[in-house]
Amino acid sequence: MPYLSRIRINPLRADSRRLLASPRAMHAAVQGGIPNPPEHDRTLWRLDADNPHRPHLFVLTTDKPDWTHLVEQAGWPGADGEHYAIRDYTPLLQQLAPGRSFAFRLTANPVQNTKRPDKPTKSQQQRTEAGQTRGFRLGHRTAAAQLGWLLTRTPRWGFDIPTTPGQLETHDTKGESPRDVRITTRQHRSFGKEPITPKEQRVVMNAVTFEGRLRITDPDLLAACLLAGIGPTKAYGCGLLTLAPLPERA
């Protein structure tokens, strides 16, 4: 049974600053709250810092977790209020139906696969000269490319993104109506998997947060994406897609 958790983080504590600055450290802290971590599937998590003074950590797990250690290390253990919330994810999955719309948020690492990078690194050049046939995974760097990555892949994820309300008659330079989605944050990160990691083996990612409105086209595909995540680097805070009821429009 899947569970979605939301944990309050106190950004002023020393352990909190370490977790907030390091996806590798946050990944370890998340895994520490799961009694039986899955052997093959990634545990999805996302850090939402809309309010930098009150960031929230969202985690999707296959078993019921315990976040006591995170509250003690990086929360407000002696304060009143709900330190974390754990909700059964099944009722949401049961609400998925063709044509239904939700507000969504997704932090992902938009990438492309290519066999010949425009500006190859030394390691990539050596692998190309050695006759490697497997392509290279490169991150999209511009906001336009990152947004295009999302919009071109939604059919395989079981949803589409409708046009922006009130903008049905307007078009962009390509003659397309604007979609009801926006990028709220973009972060370029590079870090090692271990305390000492060769430069060529570091994890490099562009974490991009998308927000908007989606319309379900295939509930089974969407459910699979909600549970398994979207895109690469899921261990480091990317891939978790969350849904919420749409706000009432005036």
GROMACS .gro file of C-alpha atoms in nm:
model
  250
    1MET     CA    1   0.000   0.000   0.000
    2PRO     CA    2   0.157   0.333  -0.104
    3TYR     CA    3   0.179   0.627   0.135
    4LEU     CA    4   0.247   0.995   0.069
    5SER     CA    5   0.419   1.184   0.351
    6ARG     CA    6   0.477   1.553   0.415
    7ILE     CA    7   0.746   1.650   0.668
    8ARG     CA    8   0.815   1.999   0.803
    9ILE     CA    9   1.182   2.103   0.787
   10ASN     CA   10   1.340   2.365   1.013
   11PRO     CA   11   1.598   2.537   0.786
   12LEU     CA   12   1.783   2.700   1.077
   13ARG     CA   13   1.919   2.379   1.227
   14ALA     CA   14   2.266   2.256   1.132
   15ASP     CA   15   2.145   1.913   1.021
   16SER     CA   16   1.870   2.076   0.817
   17ARG     CA   17   2.118   2.293   0.628
   18ARG     CA   18   2.324   1.985   0.548
   19LEU     CA   19   2.019   1.798   0.417
   20LEU     CA   20   1.888   2.094   0.220
   21ALA     CA   21   2.226   2.145   0.052
   22SER     CA   22   2.294   1.780  -0.037
   23PRO     CA   23   2.056   1.555  -0.236
   24ARG     CA   24   2.280   1.263  -0.140
   25ALA     CA   25   2.237   1.335   0.232
   26MET     CA   26   1.862   1.387   0.195
   27HIS     CA   27   1.833   1.057   0.009
   28ALA     CA   28   2.003   0.880   0.301
   29ALA     CA   29   1.772   1.050   0.552
   30VAL     CA   30   1.465   0.947   0.352
   31GLN     CA   31   1.581   0.586   0.332
   32GLY     CA   32   1.630   0.590   0.709
   33GLY     CA   33   1.257   0.632   0.764
   34ILE     CA   34   1.156   0.320   0.572
   35PRO     CA   35   1.167  -0.011   0.766
   36ASN     CA   36   1.180  -0.223   0.449
   37PRO     CA   37   1.324  -0.018   0.160
   38PRO     CA   38   1.226  -0.162  -0.181
   39GLU     CA   39   1.503  -0.360  -0.350
   40HIS     CA   40   1.430  -0.256  -0.706
   41ASP     CA   41   1.203   0.052  -0.703
   42ARG     CA   42   1.319   0.401  -0.612
   43THR     CA   43   1.168   0.580  -0.314
   44LEU     CA   44   1.041   0.909  -0.455
   45TRP     CA   45   1.089   1.237  -0.271
   46ARG     CA   46   1.072   1.608  -0.344
   47LEU     CA   47   1.172   1.915  -0.148
   48ASP     CA   48   0.927   2.205  -0.180
   49ALA     CA   49   1.075   2.534  -0.062
   50ASP     CA   50   0.815   2.785  -0.180
   51ASN     CA   51   0.857   2.941   0.163
   52PRO     CA   52   1.232   2.915   0.242
   53HIS     CA   53   1.152   2.957   0.612
   54ARG     CA   54   0.914   2.656   0.609
   55PRO     CA   55   1.029   2.402   0.349
   56HIS     CA   56   0.840   2.074   0.322
   57LEU     CA   57   0.969   1.733   0.223
   58PHE     CA   58   0.729   1.505   0.033
   59VAL     CA   59   0.800   1.131   0.017
   60LEU     CA   60   0.615   0.848  -0.156
   61THR     CA   61   0.678   0.505  -0.004
   62THR     CA   62   0.546   0.154  -0.063
   63ASP     CA   63   0.520   0.082   0.314
   64LYS     CA   64   0.419   0.301   0.606
   65PRO     CA   65   0.726   0.502   0.716
   66ASP     CA   66   0.837   0.659   1.045
   67TRP     CA   67   0.985   1.009   1.025
   68THR     CA   68   1.071   1.053   1.394
   69HIS     CA   69   1.442   1.071   1.316
   70LEU     CA   70   1.389   1.353   1.065
   71VAL     CA   71   1.182   1.553   1.312
   72GLU     CA   72   1.453   1.512   1.576
   73GLN     CA   73   1.736   1.603   1.339
   74ALA     CA   74   1.580   1.864   1.113
   75GLY     CA   75   1.239   1.964   1.244
   76TRP     CA   76   1.085   2.120   1.555
   77PRO     CA   77   1.075   1.820   1.795
   78GLY     CA   78   0.956   2.023   2.093
   79ALA     CA   79   0.703   2.243   1.915
   80ASP     CA   80   0.326   2.212   1.892
   81GLY     CA   81   0.153   2.115   1.570
   82GLU     CA   82   0.178   1.832   1.321
   83HIS     CA   83   0.543   1.751   1.254
   84TYR     CA   84   0.462   1.520   0.965
   85ALA     CA   85   0.157   1.375   0.795
   86ILE     CA   86   0.124   1.032   0.635
   87ARG     CA   87  -0.168   0.961   0.404
   88ASP     CA   88  -0.281   0.648   0.226
   89TYR     CA   89  -0.225   0.710  -0.146
   90THR     CA   90  -0.482   0.456  -0.268
   91PRO     CA   91  -0.789   0.689  -0.254
   92LEU     CA   92  -0.619   0.930  -0.495
   93LEU     CA   93  -0.534   0.651  -0.738
   94GLN     CA   94  -0.897   0.543  -0.731
   95GLN     CA   95  -1.007   0.893  -0.840
   96LEU     CA   96  -0.814   0.881  -1.168
   97ALA     CA   97  -1.049   0.879  -1.466
   98PRO     CA   98  -1.027   0.985  -1.832
   99GLY     CA   99  -1.101   1.355  -1.881
  100ARG     CA  100  -1.060   1.448  -1.515
  101SER     CA  101  -0.835   1.747  -1.442
  102PHE     CA  102  -0.599   1.816  -1.152
  103ALA     CA  103  -0.346   2.075  -1.050
  104PHE     CA  104   0.001   1.918  -1.053
  105ARG     CA  105   0.356   1.973  -0.940
  106LEU     CA  106   0.659   1.785  -1.067
  107THR     CA  107   1.029   1.826  -1.005
  108ALA     CA  108   1.218   1.645  -1.280
  109ASN     CA  109   1.557   1.629  -1.449
  110PRO     CA  110   1.486   1.690  -1.821
  111VAL     CA  111   1.742   1.506  -2.034
  112GLN     CA  112   1.806   1.400  -2.391
  113ASN     CA  113   2.002   1.109  -2.534
  114THR     CA  114   2.259   1.174  -2.805
  115LYS     CA  115   2.548   0.978  -2.953
  116ARG     CA  116   2.757   1.287  -3.032
  117PRO     CA  117   2.756   1.571  -2.776
  118ASP     CA  118   2.826   1.919  -2.916
  119LYS     CA  119   3.085   1.987  -2.644
  120PRO     CA  120   3.201   1.644  -2.520
  121THR     CA  121   3.389   1.609  -2.197
  122LYS     CA  122   3.724   1.433  -2.193
  123SER     CA  123   3.558   1.112  -2.078
  124GLN     CA  124   3.288   1.135  -2.347
  125GLN     CA  125   3.551   1.197  -2.614
  126GLN     CA  126   3.747   0.892  -2.502
  127ARG     CA  127   3.436   0.674  -2.507
  128THR     CA  128   3.344   0.799  -2.856
  129GLU     CA  129   3.694   0.731  -2.987
  130ALA     CA  130   3.679   0.383  -2.834
  131GLY     CA  131   3.377   0.306  -3.051
  132GLN     CA  132   3.109   0.311  -2.783
  133THR     CA  133   2.766   0.277  -2.944
  134ARG     CA  134   2.552   0.361  -2.640
  135GLY     CA  135   2.432   0.721  -2.636
  136PHE     CA  136   2.509   0.990  -2.378
  137ARG     CA  137   2.246   1.135  -2.147
  138LEU     CA  138   2.268   1.514  -2.145
  139GLY     CA  139   2.057   1.758  -1.949
  140HIS     CA  140   1.845   2.027  -2.113
  141ARG     CA  141   1.977   2.363  -1.996
  142THR     CA  142   1.733   2.627  -2.123
  143ALA     CA  143   1.384   2.683  -1.986
  144ALA     CA  144   1.236   2.646  -2.336
  145ALA     CA  145   1.402   2.307  -2.389
  146GLN     CA  146   1.302   2.189  -2.043
  147LEU     CA  147   0.940   2.287  -2.101
  148GLY     CA  148   0.949   2.122  -2.443
  149TRP     CA  149   1.079   1.801  -2.281
  150LEU     CA  150   0.772   1.793  -2.058
  151LEU     CA  151   0.513   1.877  -2.324
  152THR     CA  152   0.637   1.621  -2.577
  153ARG     CA  153   0.630   1.336  -2.326
  154THR     CA  154   0.291   1.376  -2.155
  155PRO     CA  155   0.112   1.127  -2.389
  156ARG     CA  156   0.335   0.843  -2.267
  157TRP     CA  157   0.257   0.943  -1.908
  158GLY     CA  158  -0.121   0.924  -1.943
  159PHE     CA  159  -0.216   1.293  -1.948
  160ASP     CA  160  -0.205   1.611  -2.148
  161ILE     CA  161  -0.173   1.976  -2.050
  162PRO     CA  162  -0.467   2.188  -2.170
  163THR     CA  163  -0.439   2.540  -2.302
  164THR     CA  164  -0.436   2.823  -2.052
  165PRO     CA  165  -0.792   2.936  -1.963
  166GLY     CA  166  -0.878   3.262  -2.135
  167GLN     CA  167  -0.595   3.221  -2.386
  168LEU     CA  168  -0.763   2.995  -2.640
  169GLU     CA  169  -0.736   3.249  -2.922
  170THR     CA  170  -0.374   3.349  -2.865
  171HIS     CA  171  -0.074   3.170  -3.012
  172ASP     CA  172   0.301   3.169  -2.970
  173THR     CA  173   0.557   3.222  -3.246
  174LYS     CA  174   0.508   2.862  -3.363
  175GLY     CA  175   0.131   2.904  -3.394
  176GLU     CA  176   0.059   2.697  -3.083
  177SER     CA  177  -0.172   2.798  -2.798
  178PRO     CA  178   0.005   2.840  -2.462
  179ARG     CA  179  -0.030   2.549  -2.222
  180ASP     CA  180  -0.138   2.576  -1.861
  181VAL     CA  181   0.205   2.502  -1.714
  182ARG     CA  182   0.496   2.707  -1.585
  183ILE     CA  183   0.845   2.653  -1.447
  184THR     CA  184   0.875   2.778  -1.090
  185THR     CA  185   1.236   2.682  -1.004
  186ARG     CA  186   1.548   2.569  -1.190
  187GLN     CA  187   1.859   2.438  -1.014
  188HIS     CA  188   2.183   2.307  -1.161
  189ARG     CA  189   2.355   2.068  -0.923
  190SER     CA  190   2.674   1.861  -0.932
  191PHE     CA  191   2.779   1.631  -0.648
  192GLY     CA  192   2.952   1.304  -0.577
  193LYS     CA  193   2.782   0.981  -0.478
  194GLU     CA  194   3.051   0.924  -0.217
  195PRO     CA  195   3.258   1.170  -0.007
  196ILE     CA  196   3.539   1.144  -0.263
  197THR     CA  197   3.430   1.104  -0.625
  198PRO     CA  198   3.631   1.160  -0.946
  199LYS     CA  199   3.506   1.463  -1.138
  200GLU     CA  200   3.396   1.254  -1.436
  201GLN     CA  201   3.181   1.031  -1.213
  202ARG     CA  202   2.989   1.305  -1.036
  203VAL     CA  203   2.611   1.330  -1.058
  204VAL     CA  204   2.511   1.632  -1.270
  205MET     CA  205   2.146   1.730  -1.280
  206ASN     CA  206   1.913   2.016  -1.368
  207ALA     CA  207   1.624   1.996  -1.121
  208VAL     CA  208   1.327   2.178  -1.272
  209THR     CA  209   0.994   2.224  -1.095
  210PHE     CA  210   0.684   2.242  -1.315
  211GLU     CA  211   0.340   2.351  -1.195
  212GLY     CA  212   0.013   2.364  -1.384
  213ARG     CA  213  -0.299   2.176  -1.483
  214LEU     CA  214  -0.323   1.833  -1.639
  215ARG     CA  215  -0.607   1.635  -1.793
  216ILE     CA  216  -0.604   1.256  -1.766
  217THR     CA  217  -0.602   1.059  -2.091
  218ASP     CA  218  -0.499   0.714  -1.961
  219PRO     CA  219  -0.555   0.647  -1.587
  220ASP     CA  220  -0.340   0.331  -1.585
  221LEU     CA  221  -0.040   0.505  -1.740
  222LEU     CA  222  -0.076   0.800  -1.504
  223ALA     CA  223  -0.106   0.575  -1.199
  224ALA     CA  224   0.214   0.396  -1.302
  225CYS     CA  225   0.395   0.730  -1.332
  226LEU     CA  226   0.266   0.850  -0.996
  227LEU     CA  227   0.405   0.537  -0.829
  228ALA     CA  228   0.727   0.489  -1.028
  229GLY     CA  229   0.820   0.852  -1.095
  230ILE     CA  230   0.915   1.046  -1.408
  231GLY     CA  231   1.260   1.089  -1.559
  232PRO     CA  232   1.608   1.011  -1.421
  233THR     CA  233   1.787   1.082  -1.088
  234LYS     CA  234   1.488   0.975  -0.880
  235ALA     CA  235   1.712   0.899  -0.583
  236TYR     CA  236   1.809   1.266  -0.562
  237GLY     CA  237   1.474   1.442  -0.543
  238CYS     CA  238   1.345   1.419  -0.900
  239GLY     CA  239   1.049   1.233  -1.047
  240LEU     CA  240   0.773   1.277  -0.788
  241LEU     CA  241   0.450   1.396  -0.954
  242THR     CA  242   0.178   1.508  -0.713
  243LEU     CA  243  -0.184   1.600  -0.784
  244ALA     CA  244  -0.426   1.831  -0.607
  245PRO     CA  245  -0.785   1.944  -0.664
  246LEU     CA  246  -0.810   2.242  -0.892
  247PRO     CA  247  -0.892   2.572  -0.719
  248GLU     CA  248  -1.229   2.726  -0.794
  249ARG     CA  249  -1.205   2.978  -1.077
  250ALA     CA  250  -1.398   3.302  -1.057
   0.00000   0.00000   0.00000
